[in-house]
Coordinates of N, CA and C in Angstrom, one line a residue:
M1 N -19.2 8.1 7.9 CA -20.3 8.2 6.9 C -20.1 7.0 5.9
V2 N -21.2 6.3 5.6 CA -21.2 5.2 4.7 C -20.7 5.6 3.3
Q3 N -19.9 4.8 2.6 CA -19.4 5.0 1.3 C -19.9 3.9 0.4
I4 N -20.4 4.2 -0.8 CA -21.0 3.2 -1.7 C -20.4 3.5 -3.1
W5 N -20.0 2.4 -3.8 CA -19.5 2.6 -5.1 C -19.7 1.3 -6.0
H6 N -19.5 1.5 -7.3 CA -19.6 0.3 -8.2 C -18.4 -0.5 -8.0
L7 N -18.6 -1.8 -7.9 CA -17.5 -2.8 -7.7 C -16.9 -3.1 -9.1
D8 N -15.6 -3.3 -9.1 CA -14.9 -3.6 -10.4 C -15.5 -5.0 -10.8
D9 N -15.8 -5.1 -12.1 CA -16.3 -6.4 -12.7 C -15.3 -7.5 -12.6
Y10 N -14.0 -7.1 -12.7 CA -12.9 -8.1 -12.7 C -12.1 -8.0 -11.4
M11 N -12.7 -8.3 -10.3 CA -12.1 -8.2 -9.0 C -11.1 -9.3 -8.8
Y12 N -9.8 -9.0 -8.8 CA -8.7 -10.0 -8.6 C -8.0 -9.6 -7.3
G13 N -7.4 -10.6 -6.6 CA -6.6 -10.3 -5.5 C -7.4 -10.3 -4.2
D14 N -6.9 -9.6 -3.2 CA -7.4 -9.5 -1.9 C -8.9 -8.9 -1.9
P15 N -9.9 -9.7 -1.5 CA -11.2 -9.2 -1.5 C -11.5 -8.1 -0.4
R16 N -10.5 -7.9 0.5 CA -10.6 -6.8 1.5 C -10.2 -5.5 1.0
L17 N -9.8 -5.4 -0.2 CA -9.4 -4.1 -0.8 C -10.6 -3.5 -1.5
P18 N -10.6 -2.1 -1.7 CA -11.8 -1.5 -2.2 C -12.4 -1.9 -3.5
H19 N -11.5 -2.2 -4.5 CA -11.9 -2.7 -5.8 C -12.8 -1.7 -6.5
Y20 N -12.5 -0.4 -6.6 CA -13.3 0.6 -7.3 C -13.2 0.3 -8.8
V21 N -14.2 0.7 -9.5 CA -14.1 0.9 -11.0 C -13.4 2.2 -11.2
Y22 N -12.7 2.4 -12.3 CA -12.0 3.6 -12.6 C -12.6 4.3 -13.8
P23 N -13.0 5.6 -13.7 CA -13.0 6.4 -12.4 C -14.0 5.9 -11.5
P24 N -13.8 6.1 -10.2 CA -14.8 5.6 -9.1 C -16.1 6.3 -9.4
K25 N -17.2 5.5 -9.2 CA -18.5 6.0 -9.3 C -19.2 5.8 -8.0
K26 N -19.2 6.9 -7.2 CA -19.7 6.8 -5.8 C -21.2 7.1 -5.9
L27 N -22.0 6.5 -4.9 CA -23.4 6.6 -4.9 C -23.8 7.1 -3.5
S28 N -25.0 7.6 -3.4 CA -25.6 8.0 -2.1 C -26.5 6.9 -1.5
P29 N -26.8 7.0 -0.2 CA -27.7 6.0 0.4 C -29.1 5.9 -0.4
D30 N -29.5 7.0 -0.9 CA -30.8 7.0 -1.7 C -30.6 6.2 -3.0
D31 N -29.5 6.4 -3.6 CA -29.2 5.7 -4.8 C -29.1 4.2 -4.5
L32 N -28.5 3.8 -3.4 CA -28.4 2.4 -3.0 C -29.8 1.8 -2.8
F33 N -30.7 2.5 -2.2 CA -32.0 2.0 -2.1 C -32.7 1.8 -3.4
K34 N -32.6 2.8 -4.3 CA -33.3 2.8 -5.6 C -32.7 1.6 -6.4
R35 N -31.4 1.4 -6.3 CA -30.8 0.3 -7.2 C -30.8 -1.1 -6.6
T36 N -31.0 -1.2 -5.3 CA -30.9 -2.5 -4.6 C -32.0 -2.9 -3.7
S37 N -32.8 -1.9 -3.3 CA -33.8 -2.1 -2.2 C -33.2 -2.3 -0.8
V38 N -31.9 -2.0 -0.7 CA -31.2 -2.1 0.6 C -31.3 -0.7 1.3
K39 N -31.8 -0.7 2.5 CA -32.0 0.5 3.3 C -30.8 0.8 4.2
Y40 N -30.3 2.0 4.2 CA -29.2 2.4 5.1 C -29.8 3.2 6.2
V41 N -29.3 2.9 7.4 CA -29.7 3.7 8.6 C -28.5 4.0 9.4
K42 N -28.3 5.3 9.8 CA -27.2 5.6 10.7 C -27.7 5.6 12.1
I43 N -27.0 4.8 13.0 CA -27.4 4.7 14.4 C -26.4 5.6 15.2
Q44 N -26.9 6.4 16.0 CA -26.1 7.4 16.8 C -25.5 6.6 18.0
I45 N -24.3 6.0 17.8 CA -23.7 5.1 18.8 C -23.0 5.8 19.9
L46 N -22.8 7.1 19.8 CA -22.1 7.9 20.9 C -23.1 8.1 22.0
D47 N -24.4 8.1 21.7 CA -25.4 8.2 22.7 C -26.1 6.8 22.9
E48 N -25.7 6.1 23.8 CA -26.1 4.7 24.0 C -27.6 4.5 24.1
I49 N -28.2 5.4 24.8 CA -29.7 5.4 25.0 C -30.4 5.6 23.7
K50 N -30.0 6.7 23.0 CA -30.6 7.0 21.7 C -30.4 5.8 20.7
A51 N -29.2 5.2 20.7 CA -28.9 4.1 19.8 C -29.8 2.9 20.1
L52 N -30.0 2.6 21.4 CA -30.9 1.5 21.7 C -32.3 1.8 21.3
R53 N -32.8 3.0 21.4 CA -34.1 3.4 21.0 C -34.3 3.3 19.5
Q54 N -33.2 3.7 18.7 CA -33.3 3.6 17.3 C -33.4 2.1 16.9
V55 N -32.6 1.3 17.5 CA -32.6 -0.1 17.1 C -33.9 -0.8 17.5
E56 N -34.4 -0.4 18.7 CA -35.7 -1.0 19.1 C -36.8 -0.6 18.2
K57 N -36.8 0.7 17.8 CA -37.8 1.2 16.9 C -37.8 0.4 15.5
L58 N -36.6 0.2 15.0 CA -36.4 -0.5 13.8 C -36.9 -2.0 13.9
R59 N -36.5 -2.5 15.1 CA -36.9 -3.9 15.4 C -38.4 -4.1 15.3
K60 N -39.1 -3.1 16.0 CA -40.6 -3.2 16.0 C -41.2 -2.9 14.6
E61 N -40.6 -2.0 13.9 CA -41.1 -1.6 12.6 C -41.0 -2.7 11.6
K62 N -39.8 -3.4 11.6 CA -39.6 -4.5 10.7 C -39.9 -5.9 11.3
Q63 N -40.3 -5.9 12.5 CA -40.7 -7.2 13.2 C -39.5 -8.2 13.2
F64 N -38.3 -7.7 13.5 CA -37.2 -8.6 13.7 C -37.3 -9.3 15.0
G65 N -37.1 -10.6 15.1 CA -37.3 -11.3 16.3 C -36.0 -11.7 17.0
C66 N -34.9 -11.9 16.3 CA -33.8 -12.5 17.1 C -32.5 -11.6 16.8
D67 N -31.6 -11.7 17.7 CA -30.3 -11.0 17.6 C -29.2 -12.0 17.5
E68 N -28.3 -11.8 16.6 CA -27.1 -12.6 16.6 C -25.9 -11.6 16.5
F69 N -24.9 -11.8 17.4 CA -23.8 -11.0 17.4 C -22.5 -11.8 17.1
F70 N -21.7 -11.3 16.3 CA -20.4 -12.0 16.1 C -19.3 -11.0 15.9
T71 N -18.1 -11.3 16.2 CA -17.0 -10.4 16.1 C -16.1 -11.0 15.0
L72 N -15.7 -10.1 14.0 CA -14.8 -10.5 13.0 C -13.7 -9.5 13.1
D73 N -12.7 -9.8 13.9 CA -11.6 -8.9 14.2 C -10.3 -9.7 14.3
G74 N -9.4 -9.4 13.4 CA -8.1 -10.1 13.4 C -7.3 -9.8 14.6
R75 N -7.5 -8.7 15.4 CA -6.7 -8.4 16.6 C -7.2 -9.2 17.8
R76 N -8.4 -9.8 17.7 CA -9.0 -10.4 18.9 C -9.1 -11.9 18.7
A77 N -9.4 -12.4 17.5 CA -9.6 -13.9 17.4 C -8.3 -14.6 17.2
E78 N -8.2 -15.8 17.8 CA -7.1 -16.7 17.7 C -7.1 -17.3 16.3
N79 N -5.9 -17.5 15.7 CA -5.8 -18.2 14.4 C -6.8 -17.5 13.4
F80 N -6.9 -16.2 13.4 CA -7.8 -15.5 12.5 C -7.6 -15.8 11.0
K81 N -6.3 -15.7 10.6 CA -6.0 -15.9 9.2 C -6.4 -17.3 8.7
S82 N -6.1 -18.4 9.5 CA -6.5 -19.7 9.1 C -8.0 -19.9 9.1
K83 N -8.7 -19.3 10.0 CA -10.1 -19.4 10.1 C -10.8 -18.7 8.9
V84 N -10.3 -17.5 8.5 CA -10.9 -16.8 7.4 C -10.6 -17.6 6.1
L85 N -9.4 -18.1 5.9 CA -9.0 -18.8 4.7 C -9.9 -20.1 4.6
K86 N -10.1 -20.8 5.8 CA -10.9 -22.0 5.8 C -12.4 -21.6 5.4
F87 N -12.9 -20.5 5.9 CA -14.2 -20.0 5.6 C -14.3 -19.8 4.1
F88 N -13.4 -19.1 3.5 CA -13.5 -18.8 2.1 C -13.4 -20.1 1.2
I89 N -12.5 -21.0 1.6 CA -12.4 -22.3 0.9 C -13.7 -23.1 1.0
E90 N -14.2 -23.2 2.2 CA -15.4 -24.0 2.4 C -16.7 -23.4 1.8
Y91 N -16.8 -22.1 1.8 CA -18.1 -21.5 1.5 C -18.0 -20.6 0.2
I92 N -16.9 -20.7 -0.6 CA -16.8 -19.9 -1.8 C -18.0 -20.0 -2.7
E93 N -18.5 -21.2 -2.9 CA -19.7 -21.3 -3.8 C -20.9 -20.7 -3.2
K94 N -21.0 -20.6 -1.9 CA -22.2 -20.0 -1.2 C -22.2 -18.5 -1.0
L95 N -21.0 -17.9 -1.4 CA -21.0 -16.4 -1.1 C -22.0 -15.6 -1.8
Y96 N -22.4 -16.1 -3.1 CA -23.3 -15.3 -3.8 C -24.7 -16.0 -3.9
A97 N -24.9 -16.9 -3.0 CA -26.2 -17.6 -2.9 C -27.3 -16.7 -2.4
I98 N -28.5 -16.8 -3.0 CA -29.6 -16.0 -2.6 C -30.0 -16.4 -1.2
T99 N -30.4 -15.4 -0.4 CA -30.8 -15.8 1.0 C -32.1 -16.6 0.9
T100 N -32.2 -17.6 1.9 CA -33.3 -18.5 1.8 C -34.4 -18.0 2.9
T101 N -34.1 -17.0 3.6 CA -35.1 -16.6 4.6 C -36.2 -15.8 3.9
L102 N -37.4 -15.9 4.5 CA -38.5 -15.1 3.9 C -38.6 -13.7 4.4
D103 N -37.8 -13.4 5.5 CA -37.9 -12.1 6.1 C -36.6 -11.3 5.7
E104 N -36.7 -10.0 6.0 CA -35.6 -9.1 5.8 C -34.5 -9.5 6.8
E105 N -33.3 -9.0 6.5 CA -32.1 -9.2 7.4 C -31.5 -7.8 7.6
A106 N -31.1 -7.6 8.9 CA -30.4 -6.3 9.2 C -29.0 -6.6 9.7
H107 N -28.1 -5.9 9.2 CA -26.7 -6.0 9.7 C -26.2 -4.7 10.2
F108 N -25.7 -4.7 11.4 CA -25.2 -3.5 12.1 C -23.7 -3.6 12.5
V109 N -23.0 -2.6 12.1 CA -21.6 -2.6 12.5 C -21.4 -1.7 13.7
S110 N -21.1 -2.3 14.8 CA -21.0 -1.6 16.1 C -19.7 -1.0 16.3
E111 N -18.6 -1.6 15.7 CA -17.3 -1.0 15.8 C -16.5 -1.6 14.6
G112 N -15.4 -0.9 14.3 CA -14.6 -1.3 13.1 C -15.3 -1.0 11.8
S113 N -15.0 -1.8 10.8 CA -15.6 -1.6 9.5 C -15.7 -2.9 8.7
A114 N -16.6 -2.9 7.7 CA -16.8 -4.1 6.9 C -17.3 -3.6 5.5
Y115 N -17.1 -4.5 4.5 CA -17.6 -4.3 3.2 C -18.8 -5.2 3.0
F116 N -19.9 -4.6 2.5 CA -21.0 -5.4 2.1 C -21.1 -5.2 0.6
D117 N -21.1 -6.3 -0.2 CA -21.3 -6.3 -1.6 C -22.7 -6.7 -1.9
V118 N -23.5 -6.0 -2.7 CA -24.9 -6.3 -3.0 C -25.1 -6.1 -4.5
L119 N -25.9 -7.1 -5.0 CA -26.2 -7.1 -6.4 C -27.3 -6.1 -6.7
E120 N -27.1 -5.3 -7.8 CA -28.1 -4.3 -8.2 C -29.4 -5.1 -8.7
N121 N -30.5 -4.5 -8.5 CA -31.8 -5.1 -9.0 C -31.7 -5.2 -10.5
D122 N -32.1 -6.4 -11.0 CA -32.2 -6.6 -12.5 C -31.0 -6.4 -13.3
T123 N -29.8 -6.5 -12.7 CA -28.5 -6.4 -13.4 C -27.5 -7.4 -12.9
T124 N -26.4 -7.5 -13.5 CA -25.3 -8.3 -12.9 C -24.2 -7.5 -12.3
K125 N -24.5 -6.2 -12.0 CA -23.5 -5.3 -11.4 C -23.6 -5.3 -9.9
W126 N -22.4 -5.3 -9.3 CA -22.3 -5.3 -7.8 C -22.0 -3.9 -7.3
L127 N -22.5 -3.5 -6.2 CA -22.2 -2.3 -5.5 C -21.4 -2.7 -4.2
R128 N -20.4 -2.0 -3.8 CA -19.7 -2.2 -2.6 C -20.1 -1.1 -1.6
I129 N -20.4 -1.5 -0.4 CA -20.8 -0.6 0.7 C -19.8 -0.7 1.8
C130 N -19.1 0.4 2.1 CA -18.1 0.4 3.2 C -18.8 0.9 4.4
C131 N -19.1 0.1 5.4 CA -19.8 0.4 6.6 C -18.8 0.6 7.7
E132 N -19.0 1.6 8.6 CA -18.2 1.8 9.8 C -19.1 1.8 11.0
A133 N -18.5 2.0 12.1 CA -19.3 2.0 13.4 C -20.5 2.8 13.3
G134 N -21.7 2.3 13.6 CA -23.0 3.0 13.6 C -23.8 2.8 12.3
D135 N -23.2 2.1 11.3 CA -23.9 1.9 10.1 C -24.8 0.6 10.2
L136 N -26.0 0.7 9.7 CA -26.9 -0.4 9.7 C -27.5 -0.5 8.3
L137 N -27.5 -1.8 7.8 CA -28.1 -2.0 6.5 C -29.3 -3.0 6.7
V138 N -30.4 -2.8 6.0 CA -31.5 -3.7 6.0 C -31.7 -4.2 4.6
F139 N -31.4 -5.6 4.5 CA -31.5 -6.3 3.2 C -32.9 -6.9 3.0
P140 N -33.5 -6.7 1.8 CA -34.8 -7.4 1.6 C -34.6 -8.9 1.5
A141 N -35.7 -9.6 1.6 CA -35.6 -11.1 1.5 C -35.1 -11.4 0.1
A142 N -34.4 -12.5 0.0 CA -34.0 -13.1 -1.3 C -33.1 -12.1 -2.1
K143 N -32.1 -11.5 -1.4 CA -31.2 -10.6 -2.0 C -29.8 -11.2 -2.0
F144 N -29.2 -11.1 -3.2 CA -27.8 -11.5 -3.3 C -26.9 -10.5 -2.6
Y145 N -26.0 -11.0 -1.7 CA -25.1 -10.1 -1.0 C -24.0 -11.0 -0.4
K146 N -22.9 -10.3 -0.1 CA -21.8 -11.0 0.7 C -21.1 -10.0 1.6
I147 N -20.4 -10.5 2.6 CA -19.7 -9.6 3.6 C -18.3 -10.0 3.6
T148 N -17.4 -9.0 3.7 CA -16.0 -9.2 4.0 C -15.5 -8.1 4.8
T149 N -14.4 -8.3 5.5 CA -13.8 -7.3 6.3 C -12.9 -6.3 5.5
T150 N -12.6 -5.2 6.0 CA -11.7 -4.3 5.4 C -10.3 -4.6 5.9
P151 N -9.2 -4.1 5.3 CA -7.9 -4.4 5.8 C -7.7 -3.9 7.2
E152 N -8.3 -2.8 7.6 CA -8.2 -2.2 8.9 C -8.8 -3.1 10.0
A153 N -9.9 -3.8 9.6 CA -10.6 -4.6 10.6 C -10.0 -6.0 10.7
S154 N -9.2 -6.5 9.7 CA -8.7 -7.8 9.7 C -7.3 -7.9 9.1
P155 N -6.3 -7.6 9.9 CA -4.9 -7.6 9.4 C -4.4 -9.0 9.2
L156 N -4.7 -9.5 7.9 CA -4.3 -10.9 7.6 C -2.9 -10.9 7.1
Q157 N -2.4 -9.8 6.6 CA -1.0 -9.8 6.1 C 0.0 -9.9 7.2
Q158 N 1.0 -10.7 6.9 CA 2.1 -10.9 7.9 C 3.2 -9.8 7.8

């Protein structure tokens, strides 16, 4: 099940850690939509046919045209640590850049887990969304957000 909480305003250290505010302020998927316009959908991945139908229905409903798949997994990629560090160094200024696409974007976690940080509407507060296998998020156009792996999905520590 998806988990959503307020992100600590002074996030220091490893971005792959939860960085809760204390005490933690957890939110529901409905709260997420009200505060950010980001829609959460649970895809039933155990039933492959049902999952494909759900994704195809969403694709037609939202008129999504292309698929892009990428794997962000420290157990599978060669030189994962150096690649991730290079990515953060090269793109640190772009992490919070507003999307330039006119259309919505959907992000689906097929296995493993990832954090999505999204800016609340009309505030400077960030929410962190912990997505696991079967979780799909639909981001509206021109929405501030970023993605990072969880410690379980990307073992960077030696």
